[in-house]
CSV table of N, CA and C in Angstrom, one decimal:
chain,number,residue,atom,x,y,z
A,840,UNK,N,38.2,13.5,75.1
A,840,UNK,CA,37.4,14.6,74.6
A,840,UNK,C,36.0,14.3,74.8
A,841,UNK,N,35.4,15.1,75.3
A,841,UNK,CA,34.0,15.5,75.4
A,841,UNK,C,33.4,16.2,74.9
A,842,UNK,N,31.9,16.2,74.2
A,842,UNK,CA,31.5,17.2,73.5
A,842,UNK,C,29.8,16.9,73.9
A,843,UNK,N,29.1,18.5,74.8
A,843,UNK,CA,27.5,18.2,75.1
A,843,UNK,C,26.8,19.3,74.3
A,844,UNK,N,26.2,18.6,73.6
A,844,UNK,CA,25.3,19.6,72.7
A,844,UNK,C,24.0,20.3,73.8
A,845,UNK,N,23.7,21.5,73.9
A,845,UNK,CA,22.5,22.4,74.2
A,845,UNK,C,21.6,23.1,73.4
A,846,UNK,N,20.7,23.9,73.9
A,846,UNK,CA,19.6,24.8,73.7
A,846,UNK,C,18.9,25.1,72.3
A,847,UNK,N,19.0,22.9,72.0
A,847,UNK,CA,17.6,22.7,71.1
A,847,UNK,C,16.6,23.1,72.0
A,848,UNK,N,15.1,22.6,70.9
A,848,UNK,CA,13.5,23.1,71.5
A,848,UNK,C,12.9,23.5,70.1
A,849,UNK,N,11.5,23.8,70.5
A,849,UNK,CA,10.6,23.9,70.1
A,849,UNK,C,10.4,25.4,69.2
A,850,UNK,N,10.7,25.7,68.1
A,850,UNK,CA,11.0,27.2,68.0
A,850,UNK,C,9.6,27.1,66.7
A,851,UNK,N,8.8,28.6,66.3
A,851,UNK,CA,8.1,29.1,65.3
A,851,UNK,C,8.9,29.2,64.1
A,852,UNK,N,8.6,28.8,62.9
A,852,UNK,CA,9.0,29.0,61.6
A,852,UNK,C,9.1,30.7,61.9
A,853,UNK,N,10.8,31.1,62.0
A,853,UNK,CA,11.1,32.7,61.7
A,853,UNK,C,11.4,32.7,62.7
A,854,UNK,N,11.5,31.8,63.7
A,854,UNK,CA,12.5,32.1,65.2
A,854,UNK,C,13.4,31.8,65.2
A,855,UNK,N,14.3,32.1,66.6
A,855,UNK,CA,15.7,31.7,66.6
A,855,UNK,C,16.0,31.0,68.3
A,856,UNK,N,16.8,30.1,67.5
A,856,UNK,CA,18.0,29.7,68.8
A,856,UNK,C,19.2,29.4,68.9
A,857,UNK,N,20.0,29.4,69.5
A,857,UNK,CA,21.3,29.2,70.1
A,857,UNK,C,21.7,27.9,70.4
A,858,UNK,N,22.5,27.4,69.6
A,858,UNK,CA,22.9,26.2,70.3
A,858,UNK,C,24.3,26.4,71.0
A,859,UNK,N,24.5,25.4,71.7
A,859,UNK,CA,25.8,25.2,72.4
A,859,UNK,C,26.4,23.9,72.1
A,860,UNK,N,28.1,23.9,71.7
A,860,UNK,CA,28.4,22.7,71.9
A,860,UNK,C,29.8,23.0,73.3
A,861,UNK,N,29.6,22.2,74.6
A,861,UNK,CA,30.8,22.3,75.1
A,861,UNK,C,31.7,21.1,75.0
A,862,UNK,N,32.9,21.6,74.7
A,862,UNK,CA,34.0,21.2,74.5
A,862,UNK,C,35.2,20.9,76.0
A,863,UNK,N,35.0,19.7,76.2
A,863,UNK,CA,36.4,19.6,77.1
A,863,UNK,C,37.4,18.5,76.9
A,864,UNK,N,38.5,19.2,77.0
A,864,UNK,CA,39.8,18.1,76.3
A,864,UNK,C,40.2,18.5,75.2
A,865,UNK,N,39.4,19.6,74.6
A,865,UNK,CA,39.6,20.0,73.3
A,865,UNK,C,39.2,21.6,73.2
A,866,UNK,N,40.1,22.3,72.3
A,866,UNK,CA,40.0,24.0,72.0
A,866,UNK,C,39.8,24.0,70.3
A,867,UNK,N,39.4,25.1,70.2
A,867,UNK,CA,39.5,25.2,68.3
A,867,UNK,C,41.2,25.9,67.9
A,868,UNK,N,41.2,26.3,69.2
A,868,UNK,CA,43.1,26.6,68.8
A,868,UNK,C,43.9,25.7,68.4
A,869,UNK,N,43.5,24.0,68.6
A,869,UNK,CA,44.2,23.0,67.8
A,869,UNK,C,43.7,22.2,66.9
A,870,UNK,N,41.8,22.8,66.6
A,870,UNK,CA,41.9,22.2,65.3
A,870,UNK,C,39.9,23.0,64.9
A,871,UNK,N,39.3,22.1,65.0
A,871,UNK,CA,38.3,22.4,64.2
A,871,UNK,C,37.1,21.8,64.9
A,872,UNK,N,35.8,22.8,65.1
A,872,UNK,CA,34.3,21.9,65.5
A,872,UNK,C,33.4,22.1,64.6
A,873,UNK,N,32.9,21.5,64.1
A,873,UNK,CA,31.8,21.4,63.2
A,873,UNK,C,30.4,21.3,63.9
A,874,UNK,N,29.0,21.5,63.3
A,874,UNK,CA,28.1,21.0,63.5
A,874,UNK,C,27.4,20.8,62.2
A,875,UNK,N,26.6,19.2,62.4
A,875,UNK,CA,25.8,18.5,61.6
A,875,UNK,C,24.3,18.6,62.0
A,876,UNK,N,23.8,17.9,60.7
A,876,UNK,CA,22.0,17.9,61.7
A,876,UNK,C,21.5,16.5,60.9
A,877,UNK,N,20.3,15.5,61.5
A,877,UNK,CA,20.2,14.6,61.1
A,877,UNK,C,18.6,14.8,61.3
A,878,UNK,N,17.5,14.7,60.2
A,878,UNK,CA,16.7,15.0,60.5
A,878,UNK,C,16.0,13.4,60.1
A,879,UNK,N,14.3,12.9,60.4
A,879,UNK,CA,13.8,12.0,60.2
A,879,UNK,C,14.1,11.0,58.7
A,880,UNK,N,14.8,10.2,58.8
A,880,UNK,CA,14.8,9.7,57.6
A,880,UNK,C,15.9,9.9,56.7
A,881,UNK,N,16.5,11.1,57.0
A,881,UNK,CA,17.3,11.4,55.8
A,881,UNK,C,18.7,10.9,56.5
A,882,UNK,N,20.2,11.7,55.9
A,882,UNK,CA,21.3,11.1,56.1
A,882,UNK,C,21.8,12.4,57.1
A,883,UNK,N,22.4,12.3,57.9
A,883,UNK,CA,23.4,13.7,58.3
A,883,UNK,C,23.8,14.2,57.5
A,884,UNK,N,24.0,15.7,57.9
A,884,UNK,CA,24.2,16.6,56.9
A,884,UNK,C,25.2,17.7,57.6
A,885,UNK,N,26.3,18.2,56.7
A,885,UNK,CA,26.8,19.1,57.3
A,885,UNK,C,26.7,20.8,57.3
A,886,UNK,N,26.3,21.3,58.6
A,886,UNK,CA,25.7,22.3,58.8
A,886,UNK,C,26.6,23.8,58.8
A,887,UNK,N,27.6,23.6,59.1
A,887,UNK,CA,28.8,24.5,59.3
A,887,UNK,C,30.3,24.0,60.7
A,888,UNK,N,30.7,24.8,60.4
A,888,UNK,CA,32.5,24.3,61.0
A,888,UNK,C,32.9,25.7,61.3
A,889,UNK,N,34.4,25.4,62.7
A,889,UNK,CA,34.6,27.1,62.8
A,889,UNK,C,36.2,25.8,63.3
A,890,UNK,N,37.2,26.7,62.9
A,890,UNK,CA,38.7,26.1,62.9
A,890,UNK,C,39.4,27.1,63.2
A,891,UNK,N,40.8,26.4,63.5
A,891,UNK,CA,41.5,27.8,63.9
A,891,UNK,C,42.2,28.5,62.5
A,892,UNK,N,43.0,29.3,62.4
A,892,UNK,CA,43.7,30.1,61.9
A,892,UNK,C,44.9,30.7,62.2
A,893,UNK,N,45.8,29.9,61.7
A,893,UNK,CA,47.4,29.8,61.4
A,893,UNK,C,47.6,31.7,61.3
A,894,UNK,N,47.0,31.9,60.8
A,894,UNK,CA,47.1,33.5,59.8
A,894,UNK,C,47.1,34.4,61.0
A,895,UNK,N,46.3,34.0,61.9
A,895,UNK,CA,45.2,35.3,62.9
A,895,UNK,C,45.2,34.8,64.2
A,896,UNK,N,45.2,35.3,65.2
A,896,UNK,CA,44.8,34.7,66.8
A,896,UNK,C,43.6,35.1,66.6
A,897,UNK,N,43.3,36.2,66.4
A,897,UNK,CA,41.9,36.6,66.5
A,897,UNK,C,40.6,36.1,65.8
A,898,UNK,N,41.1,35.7,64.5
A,898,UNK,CA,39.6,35.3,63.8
A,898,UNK,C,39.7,33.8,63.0
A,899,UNK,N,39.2,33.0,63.8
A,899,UNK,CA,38.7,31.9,63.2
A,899,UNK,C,38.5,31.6,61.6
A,900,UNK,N,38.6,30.6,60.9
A,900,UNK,CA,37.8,29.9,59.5
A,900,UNK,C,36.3,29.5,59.6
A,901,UNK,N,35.8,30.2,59.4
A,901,UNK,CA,34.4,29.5,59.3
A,901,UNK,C,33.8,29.8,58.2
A,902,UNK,N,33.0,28.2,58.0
A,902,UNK,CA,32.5,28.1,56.9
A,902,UNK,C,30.8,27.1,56.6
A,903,UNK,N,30.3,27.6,56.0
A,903,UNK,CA,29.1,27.0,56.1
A,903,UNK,C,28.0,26.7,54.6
A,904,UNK,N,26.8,25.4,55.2
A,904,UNK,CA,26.5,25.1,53.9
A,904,UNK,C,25.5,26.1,53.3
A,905,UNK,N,25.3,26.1,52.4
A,905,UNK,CA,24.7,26.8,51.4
A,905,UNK,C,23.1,26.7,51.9
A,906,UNK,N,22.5,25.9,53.0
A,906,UNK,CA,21.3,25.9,52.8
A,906,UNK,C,21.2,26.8,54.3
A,907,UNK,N,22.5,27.3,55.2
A,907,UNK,CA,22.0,27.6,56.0
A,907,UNK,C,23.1,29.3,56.4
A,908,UNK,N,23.4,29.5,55.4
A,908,UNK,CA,24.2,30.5,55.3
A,908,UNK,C,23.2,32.0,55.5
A,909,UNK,N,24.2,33.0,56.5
A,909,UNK,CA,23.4,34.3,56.0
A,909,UNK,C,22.0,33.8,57.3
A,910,UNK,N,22.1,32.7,57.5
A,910,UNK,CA,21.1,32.5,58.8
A,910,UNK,C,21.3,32.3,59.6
A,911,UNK,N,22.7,31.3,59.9
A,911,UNK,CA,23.1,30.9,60.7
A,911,UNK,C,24.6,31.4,61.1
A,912,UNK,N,24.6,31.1,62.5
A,912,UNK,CA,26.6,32.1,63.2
A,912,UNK,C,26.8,31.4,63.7
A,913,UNK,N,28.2,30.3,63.2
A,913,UNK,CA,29.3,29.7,64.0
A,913,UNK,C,29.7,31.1,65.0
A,914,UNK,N,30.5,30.6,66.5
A,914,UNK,CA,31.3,30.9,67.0
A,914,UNK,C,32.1,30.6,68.1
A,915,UNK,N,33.3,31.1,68.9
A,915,UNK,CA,33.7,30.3,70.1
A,915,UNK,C,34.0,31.5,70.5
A,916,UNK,N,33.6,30.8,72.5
A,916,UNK,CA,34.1,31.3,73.1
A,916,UNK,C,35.0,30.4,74.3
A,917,UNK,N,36.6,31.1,73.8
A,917,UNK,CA,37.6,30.2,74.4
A,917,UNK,C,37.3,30.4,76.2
A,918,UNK,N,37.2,30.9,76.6
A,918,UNK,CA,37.1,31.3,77.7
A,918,UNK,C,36.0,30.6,78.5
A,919,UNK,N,35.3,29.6,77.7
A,919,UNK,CA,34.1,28.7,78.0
A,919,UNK,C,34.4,27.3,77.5
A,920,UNK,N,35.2,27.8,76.3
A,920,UNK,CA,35.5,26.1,75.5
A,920,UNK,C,34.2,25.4,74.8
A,921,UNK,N,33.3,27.0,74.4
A,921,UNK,CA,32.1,26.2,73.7
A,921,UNK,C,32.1,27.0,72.6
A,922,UNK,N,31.4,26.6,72.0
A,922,UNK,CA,31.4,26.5,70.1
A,922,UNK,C,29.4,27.0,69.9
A,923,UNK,N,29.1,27.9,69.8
A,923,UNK,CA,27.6,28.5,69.7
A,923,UNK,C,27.2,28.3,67.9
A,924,UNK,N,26.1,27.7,68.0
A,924,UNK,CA,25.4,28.1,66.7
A,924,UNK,C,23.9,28.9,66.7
A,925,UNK,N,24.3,30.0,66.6
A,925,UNK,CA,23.0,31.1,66.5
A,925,UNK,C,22.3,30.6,65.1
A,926,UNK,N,21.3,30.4,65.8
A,926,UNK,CA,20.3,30.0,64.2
A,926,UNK,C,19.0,30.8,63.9
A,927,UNK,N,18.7,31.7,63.0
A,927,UNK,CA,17.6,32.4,62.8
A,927,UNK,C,17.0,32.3,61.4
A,928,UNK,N,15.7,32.8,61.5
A,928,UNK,CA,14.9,32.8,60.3
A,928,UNK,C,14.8,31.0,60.1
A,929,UNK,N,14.7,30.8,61.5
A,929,UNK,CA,14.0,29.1,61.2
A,929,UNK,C,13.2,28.7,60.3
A,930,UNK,N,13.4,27.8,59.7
A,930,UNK,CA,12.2,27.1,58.6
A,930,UNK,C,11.8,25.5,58.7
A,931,UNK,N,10.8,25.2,58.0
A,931,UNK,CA,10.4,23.9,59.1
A,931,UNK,C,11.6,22.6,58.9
A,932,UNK,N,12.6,22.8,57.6
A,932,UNK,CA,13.1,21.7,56.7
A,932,UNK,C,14.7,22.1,58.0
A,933,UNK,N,14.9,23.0,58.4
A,933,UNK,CA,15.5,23.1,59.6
A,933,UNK,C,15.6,22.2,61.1
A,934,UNK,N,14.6,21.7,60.9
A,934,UNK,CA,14.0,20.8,62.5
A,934,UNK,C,14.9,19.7,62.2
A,935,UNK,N,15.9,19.6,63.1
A,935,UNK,CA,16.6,17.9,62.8
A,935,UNK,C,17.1,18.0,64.5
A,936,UNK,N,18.0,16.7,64.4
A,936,UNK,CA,18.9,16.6,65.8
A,936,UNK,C,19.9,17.2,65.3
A,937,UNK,N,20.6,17.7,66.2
A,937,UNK,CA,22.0,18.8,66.1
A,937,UNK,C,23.1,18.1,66.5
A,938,UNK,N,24.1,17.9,65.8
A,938,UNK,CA,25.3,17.4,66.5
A,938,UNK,C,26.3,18.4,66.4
A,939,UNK,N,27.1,18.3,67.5
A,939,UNK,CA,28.9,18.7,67.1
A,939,UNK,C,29.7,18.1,66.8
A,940,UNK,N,30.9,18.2,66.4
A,940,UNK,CA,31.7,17.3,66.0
A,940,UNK,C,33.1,17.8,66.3
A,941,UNK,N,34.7,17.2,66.6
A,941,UNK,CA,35.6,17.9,66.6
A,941,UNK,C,36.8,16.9,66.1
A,942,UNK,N,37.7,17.7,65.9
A,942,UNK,CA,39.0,17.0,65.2
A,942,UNK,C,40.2,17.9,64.8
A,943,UNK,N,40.9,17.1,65.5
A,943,UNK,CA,42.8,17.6,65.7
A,943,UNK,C,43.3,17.7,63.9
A,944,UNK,N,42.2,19.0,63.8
A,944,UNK,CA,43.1,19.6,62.1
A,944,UNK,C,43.0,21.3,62.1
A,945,UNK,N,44.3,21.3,62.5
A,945,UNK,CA,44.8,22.7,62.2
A,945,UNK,C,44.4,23.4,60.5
A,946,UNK,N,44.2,24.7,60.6
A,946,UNK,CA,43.9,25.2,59.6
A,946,UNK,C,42.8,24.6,58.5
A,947,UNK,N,42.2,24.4,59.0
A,947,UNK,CA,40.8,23.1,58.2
A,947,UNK,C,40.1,24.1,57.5
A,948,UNK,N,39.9,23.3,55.5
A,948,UNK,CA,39.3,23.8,54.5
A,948,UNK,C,37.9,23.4,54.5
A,949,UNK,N,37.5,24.4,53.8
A,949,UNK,CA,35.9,24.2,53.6
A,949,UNK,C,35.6,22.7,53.1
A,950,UNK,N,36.5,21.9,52.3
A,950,UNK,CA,36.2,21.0,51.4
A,950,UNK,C,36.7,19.5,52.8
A,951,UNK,N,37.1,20.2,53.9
A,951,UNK,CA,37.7,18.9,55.0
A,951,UNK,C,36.6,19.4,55.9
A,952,UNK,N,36.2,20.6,56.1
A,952,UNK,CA,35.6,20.8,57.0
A,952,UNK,C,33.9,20.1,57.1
A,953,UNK,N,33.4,19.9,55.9
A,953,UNK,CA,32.4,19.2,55.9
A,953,UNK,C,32.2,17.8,55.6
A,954,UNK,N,33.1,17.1,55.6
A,954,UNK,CA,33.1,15.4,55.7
A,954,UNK,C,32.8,15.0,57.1
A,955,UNK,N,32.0,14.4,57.4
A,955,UNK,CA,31.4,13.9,58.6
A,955,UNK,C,32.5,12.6,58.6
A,956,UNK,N,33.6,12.0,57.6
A,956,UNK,CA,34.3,10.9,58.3
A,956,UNK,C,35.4,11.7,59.0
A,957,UNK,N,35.5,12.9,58.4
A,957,UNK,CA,37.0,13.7,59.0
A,957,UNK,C,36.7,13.4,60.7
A,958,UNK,N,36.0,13.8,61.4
A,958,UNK,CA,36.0,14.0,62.6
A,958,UNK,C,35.4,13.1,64.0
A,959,UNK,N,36.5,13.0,64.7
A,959,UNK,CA,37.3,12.2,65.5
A,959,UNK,C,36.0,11.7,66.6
A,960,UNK,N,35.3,13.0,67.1
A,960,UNK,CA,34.4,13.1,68.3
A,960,UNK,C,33.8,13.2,67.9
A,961,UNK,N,32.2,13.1,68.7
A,961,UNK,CA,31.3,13.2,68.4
A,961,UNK,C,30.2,13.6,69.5
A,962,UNK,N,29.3,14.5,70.1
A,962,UNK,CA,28.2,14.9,71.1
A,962,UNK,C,27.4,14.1,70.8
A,963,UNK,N,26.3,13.5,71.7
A,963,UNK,CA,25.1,13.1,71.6
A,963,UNK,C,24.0,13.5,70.9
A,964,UNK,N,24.0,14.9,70.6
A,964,UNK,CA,23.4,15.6,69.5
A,964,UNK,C,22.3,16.5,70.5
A,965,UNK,N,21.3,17.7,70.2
A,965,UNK,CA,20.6,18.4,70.7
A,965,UNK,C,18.9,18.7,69.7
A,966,UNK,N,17.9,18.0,70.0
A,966,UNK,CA,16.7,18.3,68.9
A,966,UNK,C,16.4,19.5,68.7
A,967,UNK,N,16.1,20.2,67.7
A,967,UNK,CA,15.4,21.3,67.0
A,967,UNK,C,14.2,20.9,66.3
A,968,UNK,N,13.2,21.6,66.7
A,968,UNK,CA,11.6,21.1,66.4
A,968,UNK,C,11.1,22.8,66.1
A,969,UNK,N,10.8,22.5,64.5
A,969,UNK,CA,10.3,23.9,63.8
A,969,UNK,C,8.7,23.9,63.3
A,970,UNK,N,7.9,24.7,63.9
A,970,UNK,CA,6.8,24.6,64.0
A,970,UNK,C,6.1,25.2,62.9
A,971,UNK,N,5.4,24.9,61.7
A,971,UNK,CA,4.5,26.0,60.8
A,971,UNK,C,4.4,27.3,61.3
């Protein structure tokens, strides 16, 4: 399994970007990608997760933390095998390194989906730098 994080940079407090995580060796149809962020000094933190769904072909579990909700959009597209995190309404406490993360757990809860030991893989991570 492979996982390359994209389209950190340099964004205005109230902008937006896109990240990418690509996934090869691995689908969310067999289990779950998360992204974390790790900013100067502090610990990783988890940012949101998108899993599959036993219930639905169509619509994913996703779930996300409280400090980035309503701003931020997990999503996949299978057809790429990448995992997008749309991020808007940037704020400066936002600016960290970005990681993805993945792991072989079907139907994954909010309370598994954010443990950083749950998950198996890990991307090199992608920086976000939020400007005043």
């Amino acid at each position: 399994v492979q996982l390359v994080e994209s389209g950190g940079g340099l964004v205005q407090t109230g902008g937006s970007l896109r990240l990418s995580c690509s996934a090869s060796g691995f689908t969310v149809d067999d289990g779950a990608i998360g992204w974390f962020r790790q900013a100067p000094r502090k610990e990783r933190e988890w940012v949101a997760c998108i899993g599959n769904n036993a219930e639905s072909a169509y619509y994913q579990r996703k779930y996300y933390s409280g400090a980035v909700k309503d701003r931020f959009t997990i999503s996949y597209d299978n057809t790429k095998s990448t995992v997008y995190l749309e991020m808007n309404n940037l704020k400066p406490e936002d600016a960290a390194v970005y990681y993805c993360a993945a792991v072989d757990e079907e139907n994954i809860v909010s309370a598994t989906c954010r443990g950083i030991l749950v998950y198996d893989y890990w991307g090199q991570g992608t920086t976000v730098t939020v400007s005043a």
